[in-house]
Short mmCIF file of C-alpha atoms in Angstrom, two decimals:
data_model
loop_
_atom_site.label_atom_id
_atom_site.label_comp_id
_atom_site.label_asym_id
_atom_site.label_seq_id
_atom_site.Cartn_x
_atom_site.Cartn_y
_atom_site.Cartn_z
CA MET A 1 17.48 18.02 -8.14
CA CYS A 2 14.19 17.99 -6.31
CA GLY A 3 13.88 19.16 -2.74
CA ARG A 4 10.14 18.57 -2.34
CA PHE A 5 7.74 15.90 -3.50
CA GLU A 6 4.16 14.85 -2.94
CA ARG A 7 2.10 11.72 -2.39
CA HIS A 8 -1.64 12.14 -2.56
CA SER A 9 -2.63 8.61 -3.63
CA ALA A 10 -3.60 5.98 -1.09
CA LEU A 11 -1.23 3.05 -0.70
CA SER A 12 -3.79 0.83 -2.44
CA GLU A 13 -3.54 2.99 -5.58
CA PHE A 14 0.05 1.94 -6.14
CA VAL A 15 -1.32 -1.34 -7.50
CA GLU A 16 1.84 -2.98 -8.83
CA VAL A 17 3.70 -2.31 -5.58
CA VAL A 18 0.88 -3.19 -3.19
CA ALA A 19 0.36 -6.63 -4.74
CA GLY A 20 3.56 -7.91 -3.12
CA LEU A 21 3.25 -6.25 0.30
CA VAL A 22 3.02 -8.20 3.53
CA GLY A 23 1.54 -6.98 6.80
CA SER A 24 1.12 -3.33 5.79
CA GLU A 25 -1.51 -1.03 7.18
CA PRO A 26 -3.80 0.49 4.52
CA GLU A 27 -2.66 4.05 5.32
CA LEU A 28 0.55 4.53 7.26
CA LEU A 29 0.90 8.26 6.54
CA PRO A 30 -1.64 10.86 5.49
CA ALA A 31 -1.40 12.34 2.00
CA SER A 32 0.85 15.37 1.66
CA TYR A 33 1.40 17.77 -1.22
CA ASN A 34 4.59 19.20 0.26
CA ILE A 35 6.99 16.59 1.68
CA ALA A 36 10.24 18.28 2.64
CA PRO A 37 13.63 16.94 3.73
CA SER A 38 13.62 15.52 7.29
CA GLN A 39 9.86 14.80 7.12
CA GLN A 40 8.30 11.35 7.06
CA ALA A 41 7.89 9.68 3.66
CA LEU A 42 6.30 6.36 2.74
CA VAL A 43 8.67 3.81 1.22
CA VAL A 44 8.57 0.14 0.29
CA ARG A 45 11.55 -2.00 1.22
CA GLN A 46 12.48 -5.64 1.57
CA SER A 47 12.13 -7.30 4.97
CA VAL A 48 12.66 -10.92 6.02
CA ALA A 49 8.93 -11.56 5.45
CA GLY A 50 8.82 -9.79 2.06
CA LEU A 51 8.05 -6.30 0.81
CA ARG A 52 6.82 -3.91 3.50
CA ALA A 53 5.54 -0.32 3.33
CA GLU A 54 6.72 1.88 6.17
CA PRO A 55 7.31 5.53 7.01
CA VAL A 56 10.91 6.73 7.14
CA GLN A 57 12.58 10.08 7.69
CA TRP A 58 13.76 11.62 4.40
CA GLY A 59 17.54 11.92 4.47
CA LEU A 60 20.47 9.52 4.53
CA VAL A 61 22.67 8.81 7.52
CA PRO A 62 25.60 6.90 6.01
CA GLY A 63 26.71 3.67 7.66
CA TRP A 64 29.90 5.31 8.87
CA GLY A 65 27.98 8.25 10.40
CA LYS A 66 28.49 8.34 14.16
CA ASP A 67 25.78 10.90 14.90
CA SER A 68 22.24 10.49 13.52
CA ARG A 69 21.80 14.27 13.91
CA MET A 70 24.42 14.96 11.23
CA THR A 71 23.41 16.66 7.99
CA ARG A 72 21.41 14.17 5.96
CA PRO A 73 21.81 14.35 2.19
CA ILE A 74 18.46 14.10 0.41
CA ASN A 75 19.59 13.25 -3.11
CA ALA A 76 22.56 12.11 -5.14
CA ARG A 77 23.69 12.27 -8.74
CA ALA A 78 22.95 8.98 -10.48
CA GLU A 79 26.24 9.23 -12.38
CA THR A 80 28.40 9.22 -9.23
CA ALA A 81 26.31 7.73 -6.38
CA ALA A 82 27.80 4.22 -6.67
CA GLU A 83 31.35 5.55 -6.24
CA ARG A 84 30.92 8.34 -3.67
CA PRO A 85 31.72 7.26 -0.08
CA MET A 86 28.55 8.93 1.22
CA PHE A 87 26.25 6.75 -0.92
CA ARG A 88 28.29 3.71 -2.00
CA GLN A 89 27.04 1.18 0.58
CA ALA A 90 23.45 2.39 0.43
CA VAL A 91 23.39 2.03 -3.36
CA ARG A 92 24.68 -1.53 -3.07
CA ARG A 93 22.60 -2.80 -0.15
CA GLN A 94 19.90 -0.52 1.19
CA ARG A 95 17.49 0.30 -1.55
CA CYS A 96 13.88 1.33 -1.21
CA LEU A 97 11.05 2.55 -3.40
CA VAL A 98 9.75 6.01 -2.47
CA LEU A 99 6.03 6.18 -3.14
CA CYS A 100 5.17 9.52 -4.70
CA ASN A 101 2.91 11.05 -7.31
CA GLY A 102 5.24 13.83 -8.35
CA PHE A 103 7.97 16.24 -7.36
CA TYR A 104 8.69 19.94 -7.59
CA GLU A 105 11.44 21.81 -9.40
CA TRP A 106 11.91 25.54 -9.00
CA ARG A 107 12.42 28.15 -11.69
CA ARG A 108 14.05 31.43 -10.75
CA ALA A 109 12.57 34.46 -12.51
CA ASP A 110 14.60 37.47 -13.63
CA ASP A 111 13.37 39.40 -10.59
CA GLY A 112 14.80 36.73 -8.26
CA SER A 113 11.47 35.20 -7.26
CA ARG A 114 11.04 31.44 -7.42
CA GLN A 115 8.11 29.54 -8.93
CA PRO A 116 7.54 25.83 -8.16
CA PHE A 117 6.62 23.52 -11.04
CA HIS A 118 5.04 20.14 -10.37
CA LEU A 119 6.26 17.17 -12.42
CA GLY A 120 4.31 13.93 -12.41
CA LEU A 121 2.41 11.47 -14.58
CA LYS A 122 -1.18 12.06 -15.62
#
């Protein structure tokens, strides 16, 4: 499961998404090749007026969470997310599209060192 991702393309380069946006600034966040949990990420989500791009903090505070400073999960298993109490309501009602160009997975070498590998489309 990825713990870092990157977005280097401008919002306008996500052509299929941008076509339906309303009232979005051309660049809401600068490009970043190392977006980590708790940092700002650019997402597209539904508003009353239509699709809107906006920056959000990466991590989920569940609806039943009393304290926004609690540990924020950054990912979930697709096989169980719809049933797990932590993610159930978000999966049903609060979806968004995270705009990214790729993500990183880590490989641990025999000597214990870790090497990041970037996965993305060409």
